[in-house]
């Protein structure tokens, strides 16, 4: 079955530690995205990538980093510079084209202790 | 003013009711539009794309009004399982990074 996987589902981190969230897709999509969602709020774009070896900052990129070495993978690192990292992190991908619907992974819930 | 605005609700309706949500957008150059459904503590899932001519999928009908810059979602004969948050998404272009999500409208369908 094609889809997007994210791991881990739950992640706990101590302040001052970097942590990397995994996102893999086998949909053969060119574009991939990372969003952050806080309770009762909408999705905010952190980073996106339209093609391998290229990525762009979204609206809230400070304190985060990404890489896109393979088409299938788009890991997100939450660095110690991110002031308020506790949130629900969602990865998505899209094929592009006129409508460019995005499809989401199940998310990673990060808690900083 | 936010680029995409939705009435947060909550909308509390009885089973069998018809309920409608609106979503307004500020960028007149917006090109494509979607409704997503998000269950509590889950990822958003695509419900429907919204076409200029309007489109229907079973009990769900989506409409686009470009002149007034809003899209709507109508749910007929509401089911308990329709309880969720409905997110409106507006694309300013076909390239990645051009999507803006609304904050969502919460629907609770009660027996």
CSV table of C-alpha atoms in Angstrom, one decimal:
chain,number,residue,atom,x,y,z
A,1,UNK,CA,0.0,0.0,0.0
A,2,UNK,CA,1.3,3.5,-0.8
A,3,UNK,CA,1.4,6.0,1.9
A,4,UNK,CA,3.4,8.2,4.2
A,5,UNK,CA,5.0,7.0,7.4
A,6,UNK,CA,6.2,9.0,10.3
A,7,UNK,CA,8.2,7.9,13.3
A,8,UNK,CA,8.1,7.9,16.2
A,9,UNK,CA,4.5,8.5,17.0
A,10,UNK,CA,5.3,10.0,20.4
A,11,UNK,CA,8.7,11.6,21.3
A,12,UNK,CA,9.9,13.0,24.6
A,13,UNK,CA,12.9,15.2,24.7
A,14,UNK,CA,14.8,17.2,27.4
A,15,UNK,CA,15.4,20.8,26.9
A,16,UNK,CA,18.6,21.6,25.0
A,17,UNK,CA,18.6,18.4,23.0
A,18,UNK,CA,18.2,18.1,19.2
A,19,UNK,CA,15.8,15.5,17.9
A,20,UNK,CA,15.1,14.2,14.4
A,21,UNK,CA,11.6,13.2,13.2
A,22,UNK,CA,11.4,10.7,10.3
A,23,UNK,CA,9.1,11.0,7.3
A,24,UNK,CA,9.1,8.5,4.4
A,25,UNK,CA,6.7,8.2,1.5
A,26,UNK,CA,6.3,5.6,-1.3
A,27,UNK,CA,3.8,7.6,-3.4
A,28,UNK,CA,6.5,8.7,-5.8
A,29,UNK,CA,5.6,12.3,-4.9
A,30,UNK,CA,8.1,15.1,-5.8
A,31,UNK,CA,7.0,17.6,-3.1
A,32,UNK,CA,7.2,17.1,0.7
A,33,UNK,CA,6.3,19.3,3.6
A,34,UNK,CA,6.6,19.7,7.3
A,35,UNK,CA,3.9,21.4,9.4
A,36,UNK,CA,3.4,22.1,13.0
A,37,UNK,CA,0.1,22.1,14.7
A,38,UNK,CA,-0.6,23.5,18.2
A,39,UNK,CA,-3.7,22.7,20.2
A,40,UNK,CA,-6.8,24.3,18.8
A,41,UNK,CA,-4.9,25.9,15.9
A,42,UNK,CA,-4.3,25.3,12.2
A,43,UNK,CA,-1.3,24.0,10.5
A,44,UNK,CA,1.8,26.2,10.0
A,45,UNK,CA,4.4,25.4,7.4
A,46,UNK,CA,7.9,24.8,8.6
A,47,UNK,CA,9.8,23.7,5.5
A,48,UNK,CA,9.0,22.2,2.1
A,49,UNK,CA,10.9,20.6,-0.7
A,50,UNK,CA,9.8,20.5,-4.3
A,51,UNK,CA,12.6,18.2,-5.5
A,52,UNK,CA,15.5,16.2,-4.2
A,53,UNK,CA,18.4,18.2,-2.8
A,54,UNK,CA,16.3,21.3,-2.7
A,55,UNK,CA,14.2,22.8,0.1
A,56,UNK,CA,12.7,26.1,1.2
A,57,UNK,CA,11.8,27.7,4.4
A,58,UNK,CA,8.1,28.0,5.3
A,59,UNK,CA,6.5,30.5,7.7
A,60,UNK,CA,8.1,29.2,10.9
A,61,UNK,CA,11.5,27.7,10.0
A,62,UNK,CA,13.5,29.2,12.9
A,63,UNK,CA,14.9,26.4,15.1
A,64,UNK,CA,14.3,23.7,12.6
A,65,UNK,CA,16.4,22.0,9.8
A,66,UNK,CA,15.7,19.5,7.1
A,67,UNK,CA,17.4,17.5,4.4
A,68,UNK,CA,16.2,15.9,1.2
A,69,UNK,CA,18.8,13.5,0.0
A,70,UNK,CA,16.3,11.0,-1.3
A,71,UNK,CA,12.9,11.5,-3.0
A,72,UNK,CA,11.3,9.2,-0.4
A,73,UNK,CA,12.6,10.8,2.7
A,74,UNK,CA,12.4,14.3,4.3
A,75,UNK,CA,13.6,14.2,7.9
A,76,UNK,CA,13.0,17.2,10.2
A,77,UNK,CA,15.5,18.1,13.0
A,78,UNK,CA,14.1,20.1,15.9
A,79,UNK,CA,17.1,21.9,17.4
A,80,UNK,CA,17.7,23.4,20.8
A,81,UNK,CA,17.2,26.8,19.2
A,82,UNK,CA,13.5,26.2,18.8
A,83,UNK,CA,12.0,28.0,21.8
A,84,UNK,CA,8.7,26.2,22.1
A,85,UNK,CA,9.0,22.8,20.4
A,86,UNK,CA,6.2,20.9,22.1
A,87,UNK,CA,3.6,20.3,19.3
A,88,UNK,CA,2.1,17.9,16.8
A,89,UNK,CA,4.3,17.6,13.8
A,90,UNK,CA,2.8,16.5,10.4
A,91,UNK,CA,4.6,15.5,7.3
A,92,UNK,CA,2.8,15.6,3.9
A,93,UNK,CA,3.6,15.0,0.3
A,94,UNK,CA,2.0,16.0,-3.0
A,95,UNK,CA,2.4,15.0,-6.7
A,96,UNK,CA,2.1,18.6,-8.0
A,97,UNK,CA,0.0,19.5,-10.9
A,98,UNK,CA,-3.0,21.7,-11.2
A,99,UNK,CA,-4.6,20.8,-7.9
A,100,UNK,CA,-1.6,19.7,-5.8
A,101,UNK,CA,-3.6,17.9,-3.1
A,102,UNK,CA,-1.4,17.0,0.0
A,103,UNK,CA,-1.5,13.7,1.7
A,104,UNK,CA,-0.5,13.5,5.4
A,105,UNK,CA,1.4,11.0,7.5
A,106,UNK,CA,0.0,10.1,11.0
A,107,UNK,CA,2.1,12.7,12.8
A,108,UNK,CA,4.6,12.8,15.6
A,109,UNK,CA,3.7,14.3,18.9
A,110,UNK,CA,6.7,15.9,20.5
A,111,UNK,CA,6.9,16.8,24.2
A,112,UNK,CA,9.8,18.7,25.7
A,113,UNK,CA,10.2,17.9,29.4
B,1,UNK,CA,-6.7,39.7,8.7
B,2,UNK,CA,-5.8,36.1,8.1
B,3,UNK,CA,-5.3,34.8,4.6
B,4,UNK,CA,-7.9,32.1,5.1
B,5,UNK,CA,-10.6,32.4,7.7
B,6,UNK,CA,-13.1,29.9,9.1
B,7,UNK,CA,-15.7,30.1,11.8
B,8,UNK,CA,-14.2,28.0,14.5
B,9,UNK,CA,-17.5,26.9,15.9
B,10,UNK,CA,-18.2,24.6,17.6
B,11,UNK,CA,-21.2,23.6,15.6
B,12,UNK,CA,-23.4,21.2,17.6
B,13,UNK,CA,-26.1,19.6,15.6
B,14,UNK,CA,-28.5,16.6,16.0
B,15,UNK,CA,-28.2,13.6,13.8
B,16,UNK,CA,-29.9,14.1,10.5
B,17,UNK,CA,-29.4,17.8,10.4
B,18,UNK,CA,-27.9,19.8,7.5
B,19,UNK,CA,-25.0,21.9,8.4
B,20,UNK,CA,-22.9,24.4,6.3
B,21,UNK,CA,-19.4,25.8,6.8
B,22,UNK,CA,-17.9,28.8,5.0
B,23,UNK,CA,-14.3,29.7,4.5
B,24,UNK,CA,-13.2,33.0,3.1
B,25,UNK,CA,-9.8,33.8,1.5
B,26,UNK,CA,-8.1,37.1,0.8
B,27,UNK,CA,-5.9,36.4,-2.1
B,28,UNK,CA,-7.9,36.7,-5.3
B,29,UNK,CA,-5.2,34.9,-7.3
B,30,UNK,CA,-5.9,31.7,-5.4
B,31,UNK,CA,-6.1,28.8,-7.8
B,32,UNK,CA,-7.3,25.6,-6.0
B,33,UNK,CA,-9.3,24.8,-3.0
B,34,UNK,CA,-9.9,21.8,-0.7
B,35,UNK,CA,-11.7,20.6,2.3
B,36,UNK,CA,-9.9,18.3,4.7
B,37,UNK,CA,-11.3,16.4,7.7
B,38,UNK,CA,-9.3,16.1,10.9
B,39,UNK,CA,-10.3,13.8,13.8
B,40,UNK,CA,-9.0,14.5,17.3
B,41,UNK,CA,-5.3,13.9,17.6
B,42,UNK,CA,-5.1,12.5,14.0
B,43,UNK,CA,-3.7,13.7,10.7
B,44,UNK,CA,-5.9,15.7,8.3
B,45,UNK,CA,-7.4,13.6,5.5
B,46,UNK,CA,-8.6,15.0,2.1
B,47,UNK,CA,-12.4,15.2,2.0
B,48,UNK,CA,-12.9,16.9,-1.3
B,49,UNK,CA,-11.4,19.2,-3.8
B,50,UNK,CA,-13.6,22.2,-4.7
B,51,UNK,CA,-14.2,22.9,-8.3
B,52,UNK,CA,-15.5,26.1,-9.9
B,53,UNK,CA,-18.7,24.3,-11.0
B,54,UNK,CA,-19.2,22.9,-7.5
B,55,UNK,CA,-19.1,19.2,-6.7
B,56,UNK,CA,-20.9,16.7,-4.7
B,57,UNK,CA,-19.9,13.4,-3.1
B,58,UNK,CA,-22.7,11.6,-1.4
B,59,UNK,CA,-23.9,13.8,1.5
B,60,UNK,CA,-21.2,16.4,1.0
B,61,UNK,CA,-21.4,19.3,-1.4
B,62,UNK,CA,-18.6,21.9,-2.0
B,63,UNK,CA,-19.1,25.2,-3.7
B,64,UNK,CA,-16.7,28.0,-4.8
B,65,UNK,CA,-17.7,31.6,-5.1
B,66,UNK,CA,-14.7,33.4,-6.7
B,67,UNK,CA,-16.5,36.8,-6.8
B,68,UNK,CA,-17.0,36.8,-3.1
B,69,UNK,CA,-13.9,34.8,-2.4
B,70,UNK,CA,-15.3,32.0,-0.3
B,71,UNK,CA,-15.8,28.3,-0.4
B,72,UNK,CA,-18.5,26.3,1.4
B,73,UNK,CA,-19.1,22.8,2.6
B,74,UNK,CA,-22.6,21.4,3.0
B,75,UNK,CA,-23.2,18.2,4.9
B,76,UNK,CA,-26.7,16.7,4.6
B,77,UNK,CA,-28.2,14.1,6.9
B,78,UNK,CA,-25.4,14.4,9.5
B,79,UNK,CA,-24.1,11.2,11.1
B,80,UNK,CA,-22.4,10.8,14.4
B,81,UNK,CA,-19.3,9.8,12.5
B,82,UNK,CA,-19.2,13.3,10.8
B,83,UNK,CA,-18.0,14.8,14.2
B,84,UNK,CA,-14.6,16.2,13.4
B,85,UNK,CA,-12.7,19.4,12.6
B,86,UNK,CA,-13.1,20.5,9.0
B,87,UNK,CA,-10.1,22.4,7.5
B,88,UNK,CA,-10.3,24.6,4.5
B,89,UNK,CA,-7.2,24.8,2.3
B,90,UNK,CA,-6.4,27.4,-0.3
B,91,UNK,CA,-3.6,27.1,-2.9
B,92,UNK,CA,-2.1,30.3,-4.3
B,93,UNK,CA,-0.4,28.4,-7.1
B,94,UNK,CA,0.5,24.9,-8.2
B,95,UNK,CA,4.0,24.9,-6.8
B,96,UNK,CA,4.8,23.5,-3.3
B,97,UNK,CA,4.7,25.9,-0.4
B,98,UNK,CA,1.7,27.8,-1.7
B,99,UNK,CA,-1.0,26.3,0.5
B,100,UNK,CA,-2.6,28.0,3.4
B,101,UNK,CA,-4.7,26.1,5.9
B,102,UNK,CA,-7.6,27.6,7.8
B,103,UNK,CA,-7.7,27.0,11.6
B,104,UNK,CA,-10.7,24.6,11.2
B,105,UNK,CA,-14.4,24.4,12.1
B,106,UNK,CA,-15.4,21.9,14.7
B,107,UNK,CA,-18.5,19.9,14.2
B,108,UNK,CA,-20.2,17.7,16.9
B,109,UNK,CA,-23.2,15.6,15.8
B,110,UNK,CA,-25.3,14.5,18.7
B,111,UNK,CA,-27.8,11.6,18.9
